[in-house]
């Protein structure tokens, strides 16, 4: 290739005499991001090119994107589009690399006699008498192409010609960069949606792994449990429940509420559930089991505290007898077969904060048809939807929960849980301000 040696480029030249910036990786990355390599003509670019030719009085206007070794034509309105292979040329076979190399305007008034362009291989094929081009720039300022006009004969360019072409070139740059921004936003949105979906799925899976998939049947009883997530994004929460055979005829039911959400809550939930399972077989006193859980949490430096209610019980023909302990948790509710409801349990210390906790076992009995309900505070602190028709409706409290439980008398454990869940949903209008766990065990009626 014949070297055109009178042009001084800010970034220097390559071995072939062309601007070194043509091979700049950052510039090439910006060019690739533009999405214009190999793209066909579009009206918006053709309109700008025609306007450039019209206002400057030139026969030819072009918009091109300049790669490392090829120049890709985007808009050459005076030529028919004959496919991508025809709408390109070697980078040195046109003037388009000049404004890219300069990252600024390149103005030629007499191409054949200008020492910078005399003998250039583009003069004959393109009929270049005079030429002006401005760089198309990426949003970072990298020159990725050019917009130019060609006059068949030598001419002196007026200042208004140059100003107009500069303005139209900025319009081309803005159009390209706007598309790049939209594509980046689309990709980011898709990534965010994918990440959110994966996070939500992971949260669901982890939450499900912390709850027993099916409650094990207890002889002489029916049982049910439900986890009701709060409205909004899915996350791992600390509400948990379990029902299992502790030892021989003795069974244990436990329900807890870990402060907070996320992986820290999940760690404490797992620690609590499996510690209770391990210790309940050795100690039939819930107070001792929960005290040992407190010790384990402190030893493990658990990042969250929790409240819990645990009952250890056995069944007989006469019903159910057992002991129950509260650790900073709302009292359990007993619904008698005739619909009367009363709280059970003595207030105790929450777990995971203090070395010494006060925990008390309270004896309870369930006759045939009686039901024992455990719940987390989502069931006794339910709020109305703040964006709903009654944003200032009073909180659904423990007295409301007790009435809802009383209204369900005669129902089995599953139907009772369904009834309470429906009452809560109706009260807050589909907006759950907190997660809720419910666990019910019922002595079968005679």
Coordinates of C-alpha atoms in Angstrom, one line a residue:
X1 CA 0.0 0.0 0.0
X2 CA 1.2 3.5 -0.9
X3 CA 1.8 5.5 2.3
X4 CA 0.1 8.9 2.7
X5 CA 2.8 10.5 4.7
X6 CA 1.7 14.1 5.3
X7 CA -1.0 13.3 7.9
X8 CA 0.0 13.4 11.6
X9 CA -2.3 11.2 13.8
X10 CA -2.5 11.8 17.5
X11 CA -2.0 8.0 18.2
X12 CA 0.7 7.5 15.5
X13 CA 0.6 5.1 12.7
X14 CA 0.8 1.3 12.1
X15 CA 3.4 -0.4 10.1
X16 CA 1.1 0.0 7.0
X17 CA 1.0 3.7 7.5
X18 CA -2.6 3.8 8.5
X19 CA -3.7 5.3 11.9
X20 CA -2.7 3.2 14.9
X21 CA -6.0 3.9 16.5
X22 CA -7.7 1.6 14.0
X23 CA -6.3 -1.3 15.9
X24 CA -7.0 0.1 19.4
X25 CA -8.9 -2.7 21.3
X26 CA -11.0 -0.2 23.2
X27 CA -12.1 1.5 20.0
X28 CA -12.8 -1.9 18.4
X29 CA -14.9 -2.9 21.4
X30 CA -16.9 0.3 21.2
X31 CA -17.4 -0.4 17.4
X32 CA -18.6 -3.9 18.1
X33 CA -20.9 -2.7 20.8
X34 CA -22.5 -0.3 18.4
X35 CA -24.0 -3.2 16.5
X36 CA -23.4 -1.5 13.1
X37 CA -20.9 -3.9 11.6
X38 CA -22.7 -5.7 8.8
X39 CA -26.0 -3.9 9.3
X40 CA -28.0 -2.8 6.4
X41 CA -29.2 0.7 5.4
X42 CA -31.9 2.4 7.6
X43 CA -34.1 5.3 6.8
X44 CA -32.9 7.4 9.8
X45 CA -29.3 7.3 8.6
X46 CA -30.3 7.7 4.9
X47 CA -32.3 10.8 5.8
X48 CA -29.3 12.3 7.6
X49 CA -27.0 11.5 4.7
X50 CA -29.3 13.0 2.1
X51 CA -29.7 16.1 4.2
X52 CA -25.9 16.4 4.4
X53 CA -25.6 16.2 0.6
X54 CA -28.4 18.7 0.1
X55 CA -27.2 21.4 2.4
X56 CA -23.6 21.2 1.2
X57 CA -24.6 20.9 -2.5
X58 CA -22.6 17.6 -2.9
X59 CA -23.5 14.7 -5.1
X60 CA -22.4 12.1 -2.6
X61 CA -22.8 11.7 1.2
X62 CA -22.0 8.6 3.2
X63 CA -22.1 7.2 6.7
X64 CA -19.6 4.4 7.3
X65 CA -18.2 2.4 10.3
X66 CA -14.5 1.8 10.3
X67 CA -13.0 -1.4 11.5
X68 CA -9.4 -2.5 11.8
X69 CA -9.1 -3.7 8.2
X70 CA -12.5 -3.1 6.6
X71 CA -14.8 -0.1 6.2
X72 CA -18.5 -1.0 6.5
X73 CA -21.0 1.2 4.6
X74 CA -24.1 2.1 6.5
X75 CA -25.7 4.7 4.3
X76 CA -24.7 5.6 0.7
X77 CA -28.0 6.9 -0.6
X78 CA -26.9 7.3 -4.2
X79 CA -26.0 3.6 -4.5
X80 CA -28.4 0.6 -4.4
X81 CA -27.9 -1.8 -1.6
X82 CA -26.5 -5.0 -3.0
X83 CA -25.8 -6.9 0.2
X84 CA -23.4 -6.8 3.0
X85 CA -20.5 -8.3 1.1
X86 CA -20.7 -5.5 -1.5
X87 CA -21.2 -2.7 1.0
X88 CA -17.7 -2.7 2.4
X89 CA -14.1 -2.2 1.3
X90 CA -10.6 -2.4 2.5
X91 CA -10.0 0.2 5.1
X92 CA -7.3 1.9 3.1
X93 CA -9.5 2.2 0.0
X94 CA -11.5 5.2 1.1
X95 CA -10.9 8.4 3.0
X96 CA -13.1 7.3 5.9
X97 CA -10.2 6.4 8.2
X98 CA -8.9 10.0 8.1
X99 CA -11.4 11.5 10.6
X100 CA -11.2 8.3 12.7
X101 CA -7.4 8.6 12.9
X102 CA -7.7 12.3 13.7
X103 CA -10.7 11.8 16.0
X104 CA -11.7 15.1 14.5
X105 CA -12.7 16.7 11.1
X106 CA -10.7 16.0 8.0
X107 CA -11.2 18.7 5.3
X108 CA -9.8 18.4 1.8
X109 CA -10.4 21.1 -0.8
X110 CA -8.5 19.6 -3.7
X111 CA -7.9 15.9 -3.3
X112 CA -5.7 15.4 -6.3
X113 CA -3.2 18.1 -5.2
X114 CA -3.4 18.0 -1.5
X115 CA -0.2 16.4 -0.3
X116 CA -2.1 14.5 2.3
X117 CA -4.3 12.7 -0.2
X118 CA -2.6 13.0 -3.6
X119 CA -2.5 9.6 -5.3
X120 CA -4.9 8.1 -2.8
X121 CA -6.6 5.0 -4.3
X122 CA -10.1 6.4 -3.4
X123 CA -9.9 9.5 -5.6
X124 CA -10.7 7.8 -8.9
X125 CA -13.4 5.2 -8.0
X126 CA -15.3 7.7 -5.8
X127 CA -14.7 10.7 -8.0
X128 CA -13.2 12.7 -5.1
X129 CA -12.6 16.4 -6.0
X130 CA -13.1 17.7 -2.5
X131 CA -14.0 15.8 0.7
X132 CA -15.1 16.6 4.3
X133 CA -15.6 14.0 7.0
X134 CA -16.3 14.1 10.8
X135 CA -15.9 11.2 13.2
X136 CA -18.9 9.3 14.5
X137 CA -18.0 8.9 18.2
X138 CA -19.1 6.4 20.8
X139 CA -20.5 7.6 24.1
X140 CA -16.9 7.2 25.6
X141 CA -15.5 9.4 22.8
X142 CA -14.0 6.6 20.7
X143 CA -14.1 7.3 16.9
X144 CA -15.9 4.3 15.3
X145 CA -16.9 5.7 11.9
X146 CA -17.3 8.7 9.8
X147 CA -19.9 10.9 8.0
X148 CA -18.7 12.6 4.9
X149 CA -19.6 14.4 1.8
X150 CA -17.8 14.3 -1.6
X151 CA -17.8 17.0 -4.3
X152 CA -16.8 16.0 -7.8
X153 CA -14.5 19.0 -8.2
X154 CA -12.2 21.1 -6.0
X155 CA -14.0 23.6 -3.8
X156 CA -13.6 25.9 -0.8
X157 CA -15.8 24.7 2.1
X158 CA -17.8 27.4 3.8
X159 CA -17.9 27.5 7.6
X160 CA -21.6 26.9 7.6
X161 CA -21.0 23.7 5.5
X162 CA -18.6 22.4 8.1
X163 CA -20.9 23.4 11.0
X164 CA -23.9 21.7 9.4
X165 CA -22.0 18.5 8.7
X166 CA -20.6 18.5 12.3
X167 CA -24.2 18.8 13.6
X168 CA -25.5 16.0 11.4
X169 CA -22.6 13.8 12.5
X170 CA -23.5 14.4 16.1
X171 CA -27.0 13.3 15.3
X172 CA -25.7 10.0 13.8
X173 CA -23.5 9.5 16.9
X174 CA -26.5 10.2 19.2
X175 CA -28.7 7.7 17.3
X176 CA -26.0 5.0 17.6
X177 CA -25.3 5.6 21.3
X178 CA -29.0 5.8 22.1
X179 CA -29.4 2.3 20.7
X180 CA -26.3 1.0 22.6
X181 CA -27.8 2.4 25.8
X182 CA -31.2 0.8 25.1
X183 CA -29.5 -2.5 24.4
X184 CA -27.4 -2.3 27.6
X185 CA -30.6 -1.5 29.6
X186 CA -32.4 -4.4 28.0
X187 CA -29.6 -6.8 28.8
X188 CA -29.3 -5.5 32.3
X189 CA -33.0 -5.9 32.8
X190 CA -32.9 -9.4 31.5
X191 CA -30.0 -10.3 33.8
X192 CA -31.7 -8.7 36.7
X193 CA -34.9 -10.6 36.0
X194 CA -33.0 -13.8 35.6
X195 CA -31.1 -13.1 38.8
X196 CA -34.3 -12.2 40.6
X197 CA -36.0 -15.4 39.3
X198 CA -33.0 -17.5 40.3
X199 CA -32.9 -15.8 43.7
X200 CA -36.6 -16.3 44.2
X201 CA -36.4 -19.9 43.2
X202 CA -33.4 -20.4 45.6
X203 CA -35.3 -18.7 48.4
X204 CA -38.3 -21.0 47.8
X205 CA -36.2 -24.1 47.7
X206 CA -34.3 -23.1 50.8
X207 CA -37.4 -22.2 52.7
X208 CA -39.0 -25.5 51.7
X209 CA -35.9 -27.4 52.9
X210 CA -36.3 -25.8 56.4
X211 CA -39.9 -27.1 56.7
X212 CA -41.0 -30.7 56.8
X213 CA -42.6 -31.5 53.5
X214 CA -45.4 -33.6 55.2
X215 CA -46.2 -33.7 58.9
X216 CA -45.8 -37.3 60.2
X217 CA -49.2 -38.7 61.3
X218 CA -49.6 -38.9 65.1
X219 CA -51.7 -41.9 66.4
X220 CA -55.1 -40.7 67.7
X221 CA -54.6 -37.1 66.3
X222 CA -54.9 -35.1 63.1
X223 CA -52.5 -32.3 62.4
X224 CA -51.9 -29.6 59.8
X225 CA -49.4 -26.8 59.2
X226 CA -49.2 -23.9 56.7
X227 CA -46.6 -21.3 55.8
X228 CA -48.0 -18.1 54.4
X229 CA -45.3 -15.8 52.9
X230 CA -45.5 -12.1 53.1
X231 CA -46.3 -10.0 50.1
X232 CA -43.5 -8.8 47.9
X233 CA -40.3 -10.4 46.8
X234 CA -39.5 -13.9 47.8
X235 CA -36.8 -14.3 50.5
X236 CA -35.7 -16.9 53.0
X237 CA -37.4 -16.2 56.4
X238 CA -37.1 -17.5 59.9
X239 CA -40.6 -18.9 60.4
X240 CA -40.4 -22.7 60.9
X241 CA -42.4 -25.6 62.4
X242 CA -41.9 -29.3 63.0
X243 CA -43.7 -32.3 64.3
X244 CA -41.9 -35.6 65.1
X245 CA -41.7 -38.6 67.4
X246 CA -39.4 -37.7 70.2
X247 CA -39.1 -41.0 72.1
X248 CA -41.4 -44.0 72.5
X249 CA -45.0 -42.7 72.8
X250 CA -43.8 -39.1 73.2
X251 CA -44.2 -36.6 70.4
X252 CA -42.9 -33.1 70.0
X253 CA -44.4 -30.1 68.2
X254 CA -42.3 -26.9 67.8
X255 CA -42.8 -23.6 66.0
X256 CA -40.4 -20.7 65.9
X257 CA -39.8 -17.3 64.5
X258 CA -36.2 -16.2 63.8
X259 CA -35.6 -12.4 63.7
X260 CA -34.9 -11.2 60.2
X261 CA -34.6 -12.8 56.8
X262 CA -32.0 -14.1 54.4
X263 CA -29.1 -16.5 54.8
X264 CA -28.5 -15.6 58.5
X265 CA -32.1 -16.4 59.3
X266 CA -31.8 -19.6 57.4
X267 CA -28.7 -20.6 59.4
X268 CA -30.5 -20.0 62.7
X269 CA -33.6 -21.8 61.5
X270 CA -31.6 -24.9 60.5
X271 CA -29.7 -24.8 63.8
X272 CA -32.9 -24.5 65.8
X273 CA -34.9 -27.2 64.0
X274 CA -32.2 -29.8 64.2
X275 CA -31.1 -29.0 67.7
X276 CA -34.6 -29.5 68.9
X277 CA -34.9 -32.7 67.0
X278 CA -31.6 -34.0 68.6
X279 CA -32.4 -33.0 72.2
X280 CA -36.1 -33.7 72.3
X281 CA -35.4 -37.5 72.4
X282 CA -33.2 -37.1 75.5
X283 CA -35.3 -34.6 77.4
X284 CA -39.0 -34.7 77.6
X285 CA -39.1 -31.2 79.2
X286 CA -39.6 -28.5 76.5
X287 CA -38.0 -26.0 78.9
X288 CA -34.8 -28.0 79.0
X289 CA -34.7 -28.5 75.2
X290 CA -35.2 -24.8 74.5
X291 CA -32.6 -23.9 77.2
X292 CA -30.1 -26.2 75.4
X293 CA -31.0 -24.5 72.1
X294 CA -30.2 -21.2 73.7
X295 CA -26.8 -22.5 74.7
X296 CA -26.2 -23.9 71.2
X297 CA -27.1 -20.5 69.6
X298 CA -24.7 -18.6 71.9
X299 CA -21.9 -21.2 71.3
X300 CA -22.4 -20.9 67.5
X301 CA -22.6 -17.1 67.8
X302 CA -25.9 -17.2 65.9
X303 CA -26.4 -13.9 64.1
X304 CA -30.2 -13.8 64.9
X305 CA -32.4 -14.4 68.0
X306 CA -35.6 -16.4 67.9
X307 CA -38.8 -17.0 69.7
X308 CA -40.3 -20.4 70.0
X309 CA -43.1 -22.6 71.4
X310 CA -42.6 -26.3 72.0
X311 CA -44.9 -29.0 73.3
X312 CA -44.0 -32.6 74.2
X313 CA -47.1 -34.8 74.5
X314 CA -48.5 -38.3 74.3
X315 CA -51.9 -39.6 73.2
X316 CA -54.3 -42.0 74.9
X317 CA -57.9 -43.0 74.6
X318 CA -58.8 -40.0 76.7
X319 CA -57.1 -37.5 74.5
X320 CA -53.7 -35.8 74.7
X321 CA -51.5 -34.8 77.7
X322 CA -48.3 -33.0 77.7
X323 CA -46.1 -30.0 78.6
X324 CA -45.6 -26.8 76.8
X325 CA -43.0 -24.0 77.0
X326 CA -42.9 -20.5 75.5
X327 CA -39.5 -18.8 74.8
X328 CA -40.4 -15.2 74.1
X329 CA -43.3 -16.4 71.9
X330 CA -47.0 -15.6 71.9
X331 CA -49.1 -18.1 73.9
X332 CA -50.5 -21.2 72.2
X333 CA -54.3 -21.3 71.9
X334 CA -56.5 -24.3 72.9
X335 CA -59.9 -24.6 71.2
X336 CA -62.2 -26.9 73.1
X337 CA -64.6 -29.1 71.2
X338 CA -67.5 -26.7 72.2
X339 CA -65.6 -23.7 70.7
X340 CA -64.2 -22.1 73.8
X341 CA -60.7 -20.8 73.3
X342 CA -58.0 -20.0 75.9
X343 CA -54.3 -19.3 75.9
X344 CA -51.7 -21.7 77.2
X345 CA -48.2 -21.1 78.3
X346 CA -46.1 -18.9 80.6
X347 CA -44.1 -16.1 79.1
X348 CA -40.4 -17.0 78.8
X349 CA -37.2 -15.5 77.6
X350 CA -36.4 -15.3 73.9
X351 CA -33.4 -17.4 72.7
X352 CA -29.9 -16.5 71.5
X353 CA -29.3 -13.3 73.5
X354 CA -28.8 -14.1 77.2
X355 CA -26.8 -16.8 78.9
X356 CA -29.5 -17.4 81.5
X357 CA -33.0 -17.7 80.3
X358 CA -36.3 -18.2 82.3
X359 CA -38.3 -21.0 80.7
X360 CA -41.3 -22.7 82.3
X361 CA -43.1 -25.9 81.4
X362 CA -46.9 -25.7 81.6
X363 CA -49.1 -28.9 81.6
X364 CA -52.0 -29.1 79.1
X365 CA -54.6 -31.6 78.2
X366 CA -56.7 -32.0 75.0
X367 CA -59.9 -33.9 75.3
X368 CA -61.5 -35.5 72.2
X369 CA -62.1 -32.8 69.6
X370 CA -59.9 -30.3 71.3
X371 CA -57.3 -28.5 69.2
X372 CA -53.9 -26.8 70.0
X373 CA -52.8 -24.0 67.7
X374 CA -49.2 -22.6 67.4
X375 CA -48.7 -19.5 65.3
X376 CA -46.1 -16.8 64.5
X377 CA -46.8 -13.1 64.9
X378 CA -47.9 -12.7 61.3
X379 CA -51.2 -14.2 62.5
X380 CA -51.7 -11.8 65.4
X381 CA -50.2 -8.6 63.9
X382 CA -51.8 -8.6 60.5
X383 CA -52.2 -5.2 58.9
X384 CA -54.5 -4.0 56.1
X385 CA -53.1 -3.1 52.7
X386 CA -51.8 0.5 53.1
X387 CA -52.8 1.0 49.4
X388 CA -56.2 -0.6 49.9
X389 CA -59.6 0.9 50.6
X390 CA -59.1 0.7 54.4
X391 CA -55.4 1.5 55.1
X392 CA -56.1 2.5 58.7
X393 CA -58.0 -0.6 59.7
X394 CA -56.9 -1.8 63.2
X395 CA -54.3 -4.6 63.5
X396 CA -55.7 -8.1 63.4
X397 CA -54.5 -9.0 67.0
X398 CA -54.6 -12.0 69.3
X399 CA -58.3 -11.4 70.2
X400 CA -59.2 -11.5 66.5
X401 CA -57.2 -14.7 66.1
X402 CA -59.0 -16.2 69.1
X403 CA -62.4 -15.4 67.6
X404 CA -61.4 -16.8 64.3
X405 CA -60.3 -20.0 66.0
X406 CA -63.5 -20.2 68.0
X407 CA -65.6 -19.8 64.8
X408 CA -63.9 -22.9 63.4
X409 CA -65.0 -25.2 66.2
X410 CA -66.0 -28.6 64.9
X411 CA -63.4 -28.5 62.1
X412 CA -60.4 -30.8 61.8
X413 CA -56.8 -29.5 61.9
X414 CA -56.6 -29.0 58.1
X415 CA -59.9 -27.2 57.8
X416 CA -59.0 -25.0 60.8
X417 CA -55.8 -23.9 59.3
X418 CA -57.5 -23.2 56.0
X419 CA -60.2 -21.2 57.8
X420 CA -57.6 -19.0 59.6
X421 CA -55.6 -18.5 56.5
X422 CA -58.8 -17.4 54.7
X423 CA -59.7 -15.0 57.5
X424 CA -56.2 -13.4 57.4
X425 CA -56.3 -13.1 53.6
X426 CA -59.7 -11.4 53.7
X427 CA -58.6 -9.1 56.5
X428 CA -55.4 -7.8 54.8
X429 CA -56.9 -7.8 51.3
X430 CA -54.2 -9.9 49.8
X431 CA -51.4 -7.8 51.3
X432 CA -49.5 -9.8 54.0
X433 CA -47.2 -7.5 56.0
X434 CA -45.4 -10.4 57.6
X435 CA -44.8 -14.1 57.1
X436 CA -47.0 -16.5 59.0
X437 CA -46.6 -20.0 60.2
X438 CA -49.5 -22.0 61.6
X439 CA -49.4 -25.5 63.2
X440 CA -52.4 -27.3 64.6
X441 CA -52.8 -30.6 66.4
X442 CA -56.2 -32.0 67.3
X443 CA -57.3 -34.9 69.4
X444 CA -59.7 -36.9 67.4
X445 CA -63.3 -36.7 68.6
X446 CA -64.9 -39.9 70.0

